[in-house]
Short mmCIF file of C-alpha atoms in Angstrom, two decimals:
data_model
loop_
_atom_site.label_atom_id
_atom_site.label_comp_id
_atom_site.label_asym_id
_atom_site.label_seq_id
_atom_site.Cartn_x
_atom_site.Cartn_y
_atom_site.Cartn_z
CA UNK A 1 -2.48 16.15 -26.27
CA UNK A 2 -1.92 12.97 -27.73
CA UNK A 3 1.00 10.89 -28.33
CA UNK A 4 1.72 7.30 -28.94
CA UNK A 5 4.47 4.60 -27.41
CA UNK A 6 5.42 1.34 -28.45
CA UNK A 7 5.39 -0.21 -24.37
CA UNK A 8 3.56 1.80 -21.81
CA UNK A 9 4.25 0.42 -18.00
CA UNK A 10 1.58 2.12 -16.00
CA UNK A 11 3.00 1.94 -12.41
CA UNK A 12 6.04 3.37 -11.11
CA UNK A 13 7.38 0.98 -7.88
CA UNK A 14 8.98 -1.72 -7.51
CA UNK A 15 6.69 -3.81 -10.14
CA UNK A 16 6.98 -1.04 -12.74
CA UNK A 17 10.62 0.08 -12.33
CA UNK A 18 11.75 -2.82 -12.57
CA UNK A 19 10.04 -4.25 -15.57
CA UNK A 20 11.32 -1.23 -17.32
CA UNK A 21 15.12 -2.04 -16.31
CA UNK A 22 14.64 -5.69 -17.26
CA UNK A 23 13.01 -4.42 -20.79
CA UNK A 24 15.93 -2.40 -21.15
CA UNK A 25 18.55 -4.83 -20.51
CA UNK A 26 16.81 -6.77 -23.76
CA UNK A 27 17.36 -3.64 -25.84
CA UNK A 28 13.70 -2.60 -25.31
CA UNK A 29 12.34 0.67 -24.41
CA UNK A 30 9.41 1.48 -22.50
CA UNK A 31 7.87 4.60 -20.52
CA UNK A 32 6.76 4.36 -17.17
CA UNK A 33 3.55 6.40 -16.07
CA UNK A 34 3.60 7.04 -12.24
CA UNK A 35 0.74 9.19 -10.90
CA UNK A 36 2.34 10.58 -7.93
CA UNK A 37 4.39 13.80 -8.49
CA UNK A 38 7.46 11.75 -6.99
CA UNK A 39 8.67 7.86 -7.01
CA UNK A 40 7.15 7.05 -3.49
CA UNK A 41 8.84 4.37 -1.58
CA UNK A 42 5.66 3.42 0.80
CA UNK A 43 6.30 0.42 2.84
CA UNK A 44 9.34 1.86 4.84
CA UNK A 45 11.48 -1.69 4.43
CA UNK A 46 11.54 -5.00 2.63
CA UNK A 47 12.88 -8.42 3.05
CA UNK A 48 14.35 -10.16 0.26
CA UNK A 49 15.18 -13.87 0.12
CA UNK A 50 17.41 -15.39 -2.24
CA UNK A 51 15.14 -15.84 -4.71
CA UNK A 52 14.70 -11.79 -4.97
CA UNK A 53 18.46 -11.23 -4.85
CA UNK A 54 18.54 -13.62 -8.42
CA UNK A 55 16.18 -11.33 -10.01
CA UNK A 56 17.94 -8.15 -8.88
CA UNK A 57 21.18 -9.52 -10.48
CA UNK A 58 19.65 -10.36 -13.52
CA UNK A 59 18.37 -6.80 -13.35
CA UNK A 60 22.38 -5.62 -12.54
CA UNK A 61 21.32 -3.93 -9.10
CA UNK A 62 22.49 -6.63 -7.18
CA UNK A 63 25.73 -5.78 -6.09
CA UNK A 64 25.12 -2.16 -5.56
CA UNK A 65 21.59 -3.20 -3.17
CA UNK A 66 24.13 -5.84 -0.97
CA UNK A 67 25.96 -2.92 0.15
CA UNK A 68 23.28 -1.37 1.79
CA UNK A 69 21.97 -4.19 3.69
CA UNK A 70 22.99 -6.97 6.60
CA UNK A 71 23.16 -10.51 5.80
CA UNK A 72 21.00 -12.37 8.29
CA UNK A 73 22.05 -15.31 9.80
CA UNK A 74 18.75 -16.84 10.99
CA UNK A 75 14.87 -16.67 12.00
CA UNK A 76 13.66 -16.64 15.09
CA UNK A 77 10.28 -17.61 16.15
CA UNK A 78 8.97 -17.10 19.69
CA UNK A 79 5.14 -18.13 20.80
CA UNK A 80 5.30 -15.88 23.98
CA UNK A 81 1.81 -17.48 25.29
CA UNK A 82 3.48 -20.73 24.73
CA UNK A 83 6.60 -20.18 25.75
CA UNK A 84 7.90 -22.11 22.77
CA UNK A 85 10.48 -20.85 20.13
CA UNK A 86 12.18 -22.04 16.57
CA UNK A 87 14.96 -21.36 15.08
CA UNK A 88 15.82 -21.59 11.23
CA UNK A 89 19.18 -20.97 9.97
CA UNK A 90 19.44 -18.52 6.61
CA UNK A 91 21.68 -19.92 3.73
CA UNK A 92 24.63 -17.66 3.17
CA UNK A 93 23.43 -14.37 1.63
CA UNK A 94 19.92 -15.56 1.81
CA UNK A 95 18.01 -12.79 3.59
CA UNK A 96 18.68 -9.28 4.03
CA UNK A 97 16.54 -6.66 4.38
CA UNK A 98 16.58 -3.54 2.03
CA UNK A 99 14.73 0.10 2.34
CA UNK A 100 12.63 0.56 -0.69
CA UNK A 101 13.73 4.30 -1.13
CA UNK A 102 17.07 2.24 -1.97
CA UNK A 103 15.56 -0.37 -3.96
CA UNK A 104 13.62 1.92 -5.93
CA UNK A 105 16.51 4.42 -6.44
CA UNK A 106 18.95 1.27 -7.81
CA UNK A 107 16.04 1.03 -10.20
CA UNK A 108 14.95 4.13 -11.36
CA UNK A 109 18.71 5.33 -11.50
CA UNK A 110 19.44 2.69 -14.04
CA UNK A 111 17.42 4.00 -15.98
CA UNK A 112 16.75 7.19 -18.42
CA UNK A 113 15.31 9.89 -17.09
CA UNK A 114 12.95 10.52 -19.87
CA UNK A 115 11.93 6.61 -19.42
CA UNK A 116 9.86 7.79 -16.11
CA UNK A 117 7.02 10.61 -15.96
CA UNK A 118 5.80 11.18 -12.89
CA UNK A 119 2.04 12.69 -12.05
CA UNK A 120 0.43 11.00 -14.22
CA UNK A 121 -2.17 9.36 -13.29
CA UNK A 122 -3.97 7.06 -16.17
CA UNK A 123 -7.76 7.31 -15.42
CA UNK A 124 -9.40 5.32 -18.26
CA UNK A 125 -8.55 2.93 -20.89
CA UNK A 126 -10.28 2.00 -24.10
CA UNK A 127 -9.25 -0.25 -26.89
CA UNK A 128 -8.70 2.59 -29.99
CA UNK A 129 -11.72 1.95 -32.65
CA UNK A 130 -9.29 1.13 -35.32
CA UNK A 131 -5.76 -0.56 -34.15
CA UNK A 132 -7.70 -2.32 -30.86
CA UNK A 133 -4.56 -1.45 -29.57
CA UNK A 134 -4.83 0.08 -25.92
CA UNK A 135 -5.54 4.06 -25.18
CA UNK A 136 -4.98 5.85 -21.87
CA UNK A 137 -6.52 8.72 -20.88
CA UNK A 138 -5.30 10.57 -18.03
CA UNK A 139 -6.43 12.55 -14.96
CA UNK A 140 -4.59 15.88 -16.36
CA UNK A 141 -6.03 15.25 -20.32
CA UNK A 142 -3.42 13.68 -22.26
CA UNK A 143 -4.03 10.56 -24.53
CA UNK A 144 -1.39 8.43 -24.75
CA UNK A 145 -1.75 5.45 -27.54
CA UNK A 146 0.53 2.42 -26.69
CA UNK A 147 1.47 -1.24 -28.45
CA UNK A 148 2.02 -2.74 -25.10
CA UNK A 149 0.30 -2.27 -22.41
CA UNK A 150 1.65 -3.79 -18.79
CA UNK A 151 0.07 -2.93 -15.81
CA UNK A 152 2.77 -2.50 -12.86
CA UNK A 153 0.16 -0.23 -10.57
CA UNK A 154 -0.20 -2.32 -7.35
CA UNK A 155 -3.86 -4.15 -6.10
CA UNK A 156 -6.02 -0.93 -7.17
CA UNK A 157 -4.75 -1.55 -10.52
CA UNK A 158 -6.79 0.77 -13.62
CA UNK A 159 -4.78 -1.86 -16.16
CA UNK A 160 -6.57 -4.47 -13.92
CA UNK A 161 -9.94 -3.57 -13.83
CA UNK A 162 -9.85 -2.68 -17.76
CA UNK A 163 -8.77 -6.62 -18.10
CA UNK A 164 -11.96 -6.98 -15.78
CA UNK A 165 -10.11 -8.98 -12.93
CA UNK A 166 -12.24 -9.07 -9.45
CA UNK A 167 -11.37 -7.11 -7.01
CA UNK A 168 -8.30 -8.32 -4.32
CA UNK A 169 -9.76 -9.74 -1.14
CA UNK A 170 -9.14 -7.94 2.37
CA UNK A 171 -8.06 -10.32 5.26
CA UNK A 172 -9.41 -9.09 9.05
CA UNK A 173 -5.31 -7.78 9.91
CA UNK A 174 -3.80 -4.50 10.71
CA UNK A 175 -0.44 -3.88 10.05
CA UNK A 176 1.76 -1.28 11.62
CA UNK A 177 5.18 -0.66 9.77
CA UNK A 178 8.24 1.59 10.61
CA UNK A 179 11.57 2.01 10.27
CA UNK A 180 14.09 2.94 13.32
CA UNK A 181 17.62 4.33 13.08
CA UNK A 182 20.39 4.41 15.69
CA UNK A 183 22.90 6.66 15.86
CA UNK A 184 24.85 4.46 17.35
CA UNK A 185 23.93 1.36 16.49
CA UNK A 186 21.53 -1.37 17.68
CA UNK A 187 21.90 -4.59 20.19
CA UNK A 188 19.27 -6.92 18.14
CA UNK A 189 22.36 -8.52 16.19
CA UNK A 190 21.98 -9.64 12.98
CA UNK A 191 18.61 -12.35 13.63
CA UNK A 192 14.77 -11.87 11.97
CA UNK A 193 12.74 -11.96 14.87
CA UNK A 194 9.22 -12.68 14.83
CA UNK A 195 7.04 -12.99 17.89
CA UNK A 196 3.68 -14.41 18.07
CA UNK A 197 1.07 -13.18 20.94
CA UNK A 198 -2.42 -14.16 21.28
CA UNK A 199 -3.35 -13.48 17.40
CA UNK A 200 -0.54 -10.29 17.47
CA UNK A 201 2.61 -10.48 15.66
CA UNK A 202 5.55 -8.13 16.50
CA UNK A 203 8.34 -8.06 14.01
CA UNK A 204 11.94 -6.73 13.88
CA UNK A 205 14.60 -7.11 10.84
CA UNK A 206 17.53 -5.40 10.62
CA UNK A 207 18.64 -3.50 7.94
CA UNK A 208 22.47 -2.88 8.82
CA UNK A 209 24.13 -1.83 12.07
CA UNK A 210 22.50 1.01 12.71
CA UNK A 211 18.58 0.98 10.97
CA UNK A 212 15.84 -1.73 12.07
CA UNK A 213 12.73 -2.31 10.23
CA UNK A 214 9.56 -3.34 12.59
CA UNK A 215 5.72 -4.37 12.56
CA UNK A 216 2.69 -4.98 14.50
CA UNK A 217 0.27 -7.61 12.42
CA UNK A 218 -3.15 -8.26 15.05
CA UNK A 219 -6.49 -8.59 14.59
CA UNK A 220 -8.42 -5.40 14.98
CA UNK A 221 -10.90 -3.90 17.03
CA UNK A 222 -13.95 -1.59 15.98
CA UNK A 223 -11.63 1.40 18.06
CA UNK A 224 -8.44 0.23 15.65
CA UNK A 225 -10.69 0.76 13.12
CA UNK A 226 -11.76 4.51 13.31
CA UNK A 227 -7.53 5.17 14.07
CA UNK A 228 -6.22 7.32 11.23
CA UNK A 229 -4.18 5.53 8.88
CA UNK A 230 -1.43 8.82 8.22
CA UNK A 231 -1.47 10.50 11.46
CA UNK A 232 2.10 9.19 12.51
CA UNK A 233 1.86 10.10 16.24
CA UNK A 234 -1.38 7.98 16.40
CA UNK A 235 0.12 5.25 14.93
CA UNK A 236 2.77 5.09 16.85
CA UNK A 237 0.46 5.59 19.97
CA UNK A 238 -1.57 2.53 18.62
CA UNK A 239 1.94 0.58 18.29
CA UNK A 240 2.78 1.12 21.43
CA UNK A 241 -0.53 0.07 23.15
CA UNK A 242 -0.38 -3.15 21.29
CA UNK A 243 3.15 -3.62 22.27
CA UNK A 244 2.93 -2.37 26.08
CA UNK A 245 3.98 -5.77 27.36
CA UNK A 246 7.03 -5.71 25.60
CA UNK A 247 10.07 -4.85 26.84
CA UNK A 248 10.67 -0.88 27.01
CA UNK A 249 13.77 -1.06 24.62
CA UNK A 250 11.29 -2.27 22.04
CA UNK A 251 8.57 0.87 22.91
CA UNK A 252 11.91 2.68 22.88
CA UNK A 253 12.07 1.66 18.98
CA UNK A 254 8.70 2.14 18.41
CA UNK A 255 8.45 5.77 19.76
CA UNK A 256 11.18 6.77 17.39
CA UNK A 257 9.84 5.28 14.46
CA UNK A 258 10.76 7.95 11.32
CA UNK A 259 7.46 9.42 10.81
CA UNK A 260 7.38 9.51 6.99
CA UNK A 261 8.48 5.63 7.46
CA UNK A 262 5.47 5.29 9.27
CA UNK A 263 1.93 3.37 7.71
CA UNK A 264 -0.80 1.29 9.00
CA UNK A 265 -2.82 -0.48 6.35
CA UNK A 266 -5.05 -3.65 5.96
CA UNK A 267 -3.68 -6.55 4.31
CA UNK A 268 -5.20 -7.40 0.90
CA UNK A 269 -4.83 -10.96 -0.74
CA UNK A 270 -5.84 -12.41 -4.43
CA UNK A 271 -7.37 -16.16 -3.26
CA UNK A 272 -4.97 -19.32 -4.89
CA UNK A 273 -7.89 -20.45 -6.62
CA UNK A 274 -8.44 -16.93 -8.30
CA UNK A 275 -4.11 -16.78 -9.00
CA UNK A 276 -4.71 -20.69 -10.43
CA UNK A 277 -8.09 -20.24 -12.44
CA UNK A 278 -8.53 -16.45 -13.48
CA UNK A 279 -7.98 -15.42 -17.28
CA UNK A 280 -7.76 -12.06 -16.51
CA UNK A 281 -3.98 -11.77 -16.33
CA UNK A 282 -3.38 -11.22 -20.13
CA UNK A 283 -5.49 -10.11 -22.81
CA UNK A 284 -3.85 -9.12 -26.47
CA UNK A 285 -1.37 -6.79 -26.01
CA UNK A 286 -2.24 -5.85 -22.35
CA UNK A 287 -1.08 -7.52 -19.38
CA UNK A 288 -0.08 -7.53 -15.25
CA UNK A 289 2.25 -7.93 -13.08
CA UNK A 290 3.41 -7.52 -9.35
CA UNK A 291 0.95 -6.64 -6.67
CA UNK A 292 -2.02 -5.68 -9.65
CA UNK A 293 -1.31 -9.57 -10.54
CA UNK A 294 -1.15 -11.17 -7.45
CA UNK A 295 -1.38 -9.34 -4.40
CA UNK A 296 -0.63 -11.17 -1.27
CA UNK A 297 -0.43 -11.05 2.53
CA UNK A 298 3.30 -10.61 3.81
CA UNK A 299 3.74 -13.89 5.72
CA UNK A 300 6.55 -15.41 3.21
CA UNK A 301 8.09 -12.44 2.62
CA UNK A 302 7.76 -12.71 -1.33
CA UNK A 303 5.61 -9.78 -2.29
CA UNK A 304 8.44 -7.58 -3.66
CA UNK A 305 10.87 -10.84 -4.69
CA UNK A 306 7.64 -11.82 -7.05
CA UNK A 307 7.62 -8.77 -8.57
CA UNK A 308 10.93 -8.88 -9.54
CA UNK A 309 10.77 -12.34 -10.94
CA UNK A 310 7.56 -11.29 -13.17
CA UNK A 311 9.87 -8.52 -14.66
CA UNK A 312 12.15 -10.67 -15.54
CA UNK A 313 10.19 -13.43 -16.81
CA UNK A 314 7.71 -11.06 -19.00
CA UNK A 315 10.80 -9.09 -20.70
CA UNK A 316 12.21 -12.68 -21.27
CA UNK A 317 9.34 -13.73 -23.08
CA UNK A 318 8.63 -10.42 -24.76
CA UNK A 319 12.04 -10.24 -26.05
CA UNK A 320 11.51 -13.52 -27.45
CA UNK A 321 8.65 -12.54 -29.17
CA UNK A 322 9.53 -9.07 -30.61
CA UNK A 323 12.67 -10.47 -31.86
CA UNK A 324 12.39 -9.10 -35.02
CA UNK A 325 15.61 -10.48 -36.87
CA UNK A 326 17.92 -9.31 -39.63
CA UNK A 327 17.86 -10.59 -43.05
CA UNK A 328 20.82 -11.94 -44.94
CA UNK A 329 21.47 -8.20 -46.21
CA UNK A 330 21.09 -7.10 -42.72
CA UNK A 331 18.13 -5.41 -42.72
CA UNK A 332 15.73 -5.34 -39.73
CA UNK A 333 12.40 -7.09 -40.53
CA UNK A 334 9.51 -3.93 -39.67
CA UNK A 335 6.76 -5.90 -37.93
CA UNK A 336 3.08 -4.93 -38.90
CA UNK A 337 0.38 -4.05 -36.58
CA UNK A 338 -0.92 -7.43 -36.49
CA UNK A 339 1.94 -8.99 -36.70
CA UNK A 340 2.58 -7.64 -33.05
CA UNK A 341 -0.65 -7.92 -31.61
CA UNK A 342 -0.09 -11.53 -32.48
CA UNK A 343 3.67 -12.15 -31.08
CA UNK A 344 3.13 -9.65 -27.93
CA UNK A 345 0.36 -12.12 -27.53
CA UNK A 346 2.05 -15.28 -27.24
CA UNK A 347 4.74 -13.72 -25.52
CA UNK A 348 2.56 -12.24 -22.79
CA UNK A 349 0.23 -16.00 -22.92
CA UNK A 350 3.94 -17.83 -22.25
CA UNK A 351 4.88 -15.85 -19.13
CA UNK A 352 1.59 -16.06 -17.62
CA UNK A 353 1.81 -19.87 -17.82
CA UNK A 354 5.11 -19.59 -16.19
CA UNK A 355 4.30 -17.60 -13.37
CA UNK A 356 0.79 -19.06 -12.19
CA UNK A 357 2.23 -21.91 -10.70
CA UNK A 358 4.76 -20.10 -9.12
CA UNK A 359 2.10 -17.44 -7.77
CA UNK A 360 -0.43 -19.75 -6.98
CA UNK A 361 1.84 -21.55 -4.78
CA UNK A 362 3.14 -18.58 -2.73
CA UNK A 363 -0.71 -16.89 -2.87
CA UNK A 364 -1.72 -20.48 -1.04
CA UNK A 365 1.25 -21.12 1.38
CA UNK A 366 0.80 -17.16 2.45
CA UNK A 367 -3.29 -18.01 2.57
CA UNK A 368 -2.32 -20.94 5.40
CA UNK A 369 0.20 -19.02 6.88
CA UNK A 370 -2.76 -16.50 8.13
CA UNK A 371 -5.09 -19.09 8.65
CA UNK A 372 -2.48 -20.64 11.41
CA UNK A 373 -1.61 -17.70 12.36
CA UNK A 374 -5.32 -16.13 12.80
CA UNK A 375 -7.71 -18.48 12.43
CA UNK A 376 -9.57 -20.19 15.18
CA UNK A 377 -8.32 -23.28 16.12
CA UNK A 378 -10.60 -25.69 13.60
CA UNK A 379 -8.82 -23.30 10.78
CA UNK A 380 -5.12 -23.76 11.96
CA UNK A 381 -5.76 -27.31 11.80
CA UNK A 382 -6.55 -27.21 8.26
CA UNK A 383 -4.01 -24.57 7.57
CA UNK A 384 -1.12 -27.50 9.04
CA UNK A 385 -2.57 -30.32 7.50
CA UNK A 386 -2.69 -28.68 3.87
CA UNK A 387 1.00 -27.14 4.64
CA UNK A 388 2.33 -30.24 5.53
CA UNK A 389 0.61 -32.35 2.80
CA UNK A 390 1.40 -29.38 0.17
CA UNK A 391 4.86 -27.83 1.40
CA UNK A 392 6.22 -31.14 3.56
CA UNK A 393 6.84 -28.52 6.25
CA UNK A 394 9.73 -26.82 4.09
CA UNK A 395 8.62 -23.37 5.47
CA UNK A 396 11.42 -21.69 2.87
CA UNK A 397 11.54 -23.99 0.37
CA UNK A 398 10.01 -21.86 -1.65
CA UNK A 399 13.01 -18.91 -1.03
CA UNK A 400 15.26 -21.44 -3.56
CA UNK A 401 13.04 -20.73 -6.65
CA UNK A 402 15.10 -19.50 -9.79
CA UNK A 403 13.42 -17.13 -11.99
CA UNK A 404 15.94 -18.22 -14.84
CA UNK A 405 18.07 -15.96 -17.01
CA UNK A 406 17.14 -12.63 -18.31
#
């Protein structure tokens, strides 16, 4: 079978469903590809600054995503070998925490169903011989010939190796993540809590009254290593033996993790240098975004927020671009093949200048933030120095950043 699609967004999470939305809101239709038989929602929970909540109202999700979450009042850090502790106050509305299954239902709910195919899982892609625009092939046979092509399909991306950009990097962490509910309700108030331990970090954020979101970041051991990665009851068994010097109300949490909340996973990071210098982002008609743009390790928080700000910075400049116009009798102006090639071009060129700053910075505060937290001591030098000369110790400065207008 073959069929053929003006904008293809391979990738159906966060990245993908919400470039689609965004697309959508500038009169532009698109079809997501996702090649698992349903929207997963992987990743059990997911903080979102300010910054995040300014792309999901641009994206008109906003409101309905604020009544599903807790505003948080404030960050607390504890260094238990230390015996030292921080606290930074949230701006009004500036952190809550949000399930993805909710995110990504606000998303794909606001949009068509026949905008979304699920299990279908893009294998290859090859310029065509005559158009050079891009052709997917996929796993169960069908070619599918599109204008656009945006890859949305997180650090193992198929759009990103076809634009030949290196591989993601893999930092030495495990992290355990989980979600806990209540029945009725929990004591941890309304606080982010984050608790360093000899190279472990234990992490609890609450998503209302009743649901907490927790993780175990350490540094693994070649045992760790051999644990399964889907077996729930191990991971919670491996939780737990991290955690066995906490108190029992916090094993308590652990042990009733929701098992299909449940994942343990390496962290994966693109380098700032490689988010600053790589040309690999964009090429003709075909570019990235999200986690198969700029993967990075969760210690700002900003993973999901920075997808939603490409989305809304790449329909932006697309719609820019394709803006075809009407003539004085009204008529739309039909764009020729290269005609798009060469406007889709400088659309996709202008939002990859205006993101790689933006990325770049958040790929090389989150690169510091492991090496302080991690490193050996020489490293977490270096990691404060650079912060401090970089950042001027403004550890959420970079939560105020404003995507713009859709």
């Amino acid at each position: 079978m073959e069929e053929i699609h003006d904008i293809v967004i391979v990738g159906g999470g966060i990245s993908g469903l919400a470039t689609a939305l965004a697309l959508q809101r500038k009169g532009i239709k698109s079809i997501v590809l996702e090649r698992h038989e349903t929207l997963r929602s992987s990743g059990a929970a997911i903080g979102m600054f300010i910054n995040g909540w300014r792309a999901l109202d641009e994206l008109g999700v906003g409101r309905r995503l604020r009544e599903k979450s807790l505003a948080l009042m404030e960050i607390q850090d504890v260094w238990i070998h230390k015996d030292v502790s921080r606290v930074t106050p949230c701006r009004k509305e500036g952190l809550r925490c949000l399930r993805r299954s909710d995110l990504i239902d606000a998303l794909a709910s606001s949009l068509p169903a026949e905008c979304i195919r699920v299990g279908c899982q893009v294998v290859r892609i090859e310029p065509d011989p005559l158009t050079l625009f891009p052709t997917l092939y996929t796993r169960e046979g069908e070619i599918i010939k599109a204008k656009v092509l945006i890859g949305c399909d997180g650090w193992n991306s198929v759009v990103a190796k076809c634009l030949g950009l290196a591989e993601p990097k893999t930092l030495r962490n495990l992290v355990i993540r989980g979600v806990t509910e209540f029945s009725k309700g929990h004591q941890f108030g309304d606080s982010f809590v984050r608790q360093f331990d000899d190279k472990m970090l234990f992490g609890m954020i609450p998503i209302d009254h009743q649901i907490i979101h927790w993780f175990v970041d350490w540094l693994p051991t070649s045992t760790d290593m051999e644990t399964s990665t889907r077996n729930p009851d191990m991971i919670k068994e491996l939780a737990t033996a991290k955690l066995r010097n906490h108190p029992p109300e916090t094993l308590e949490m652990v042990r009733n993790g929701e098992p299909d909340s449940l994942s343990l996973a390496r962290i994966r990071y693109r380098s700032p240098w490689d988010l600053l210098l790589s040309d690999a982002f964009h090429r003709s008609t075909t570019c990235l975004t999200g986690d198969a743009m700029h993967v990075m390790g969760p210690f700002l928080g900003q993973g999901g927020a920075a997808a939603l700000e490409d989305a809304v910075v790449l329909s932006r400049n697309l719609a820019m671009a394709l803006r075809k116009g009407e003539e004085d009798d009204g008529e739309v102006t039909v764009l020729s093949d290269e005609e798009i090639k060469r406007r889709v071009g400088l659309g996709m060129g202008e939002y990859v200048r205006e993101r790689r700053r933006r990325i770049a910075l958040l790929g090389l505060q989150s690169y510091l933030m492991d090496l302080i937290y991690s490193g050996s001591n020489v490293y977490k030098l270096v990691g404060l120095v650079v912060l401090m000369v970089f950042f001027r110790g403004e550890m959420l400065k970079h939560t105020e950043y404003d995507c713009g207008r859709l």
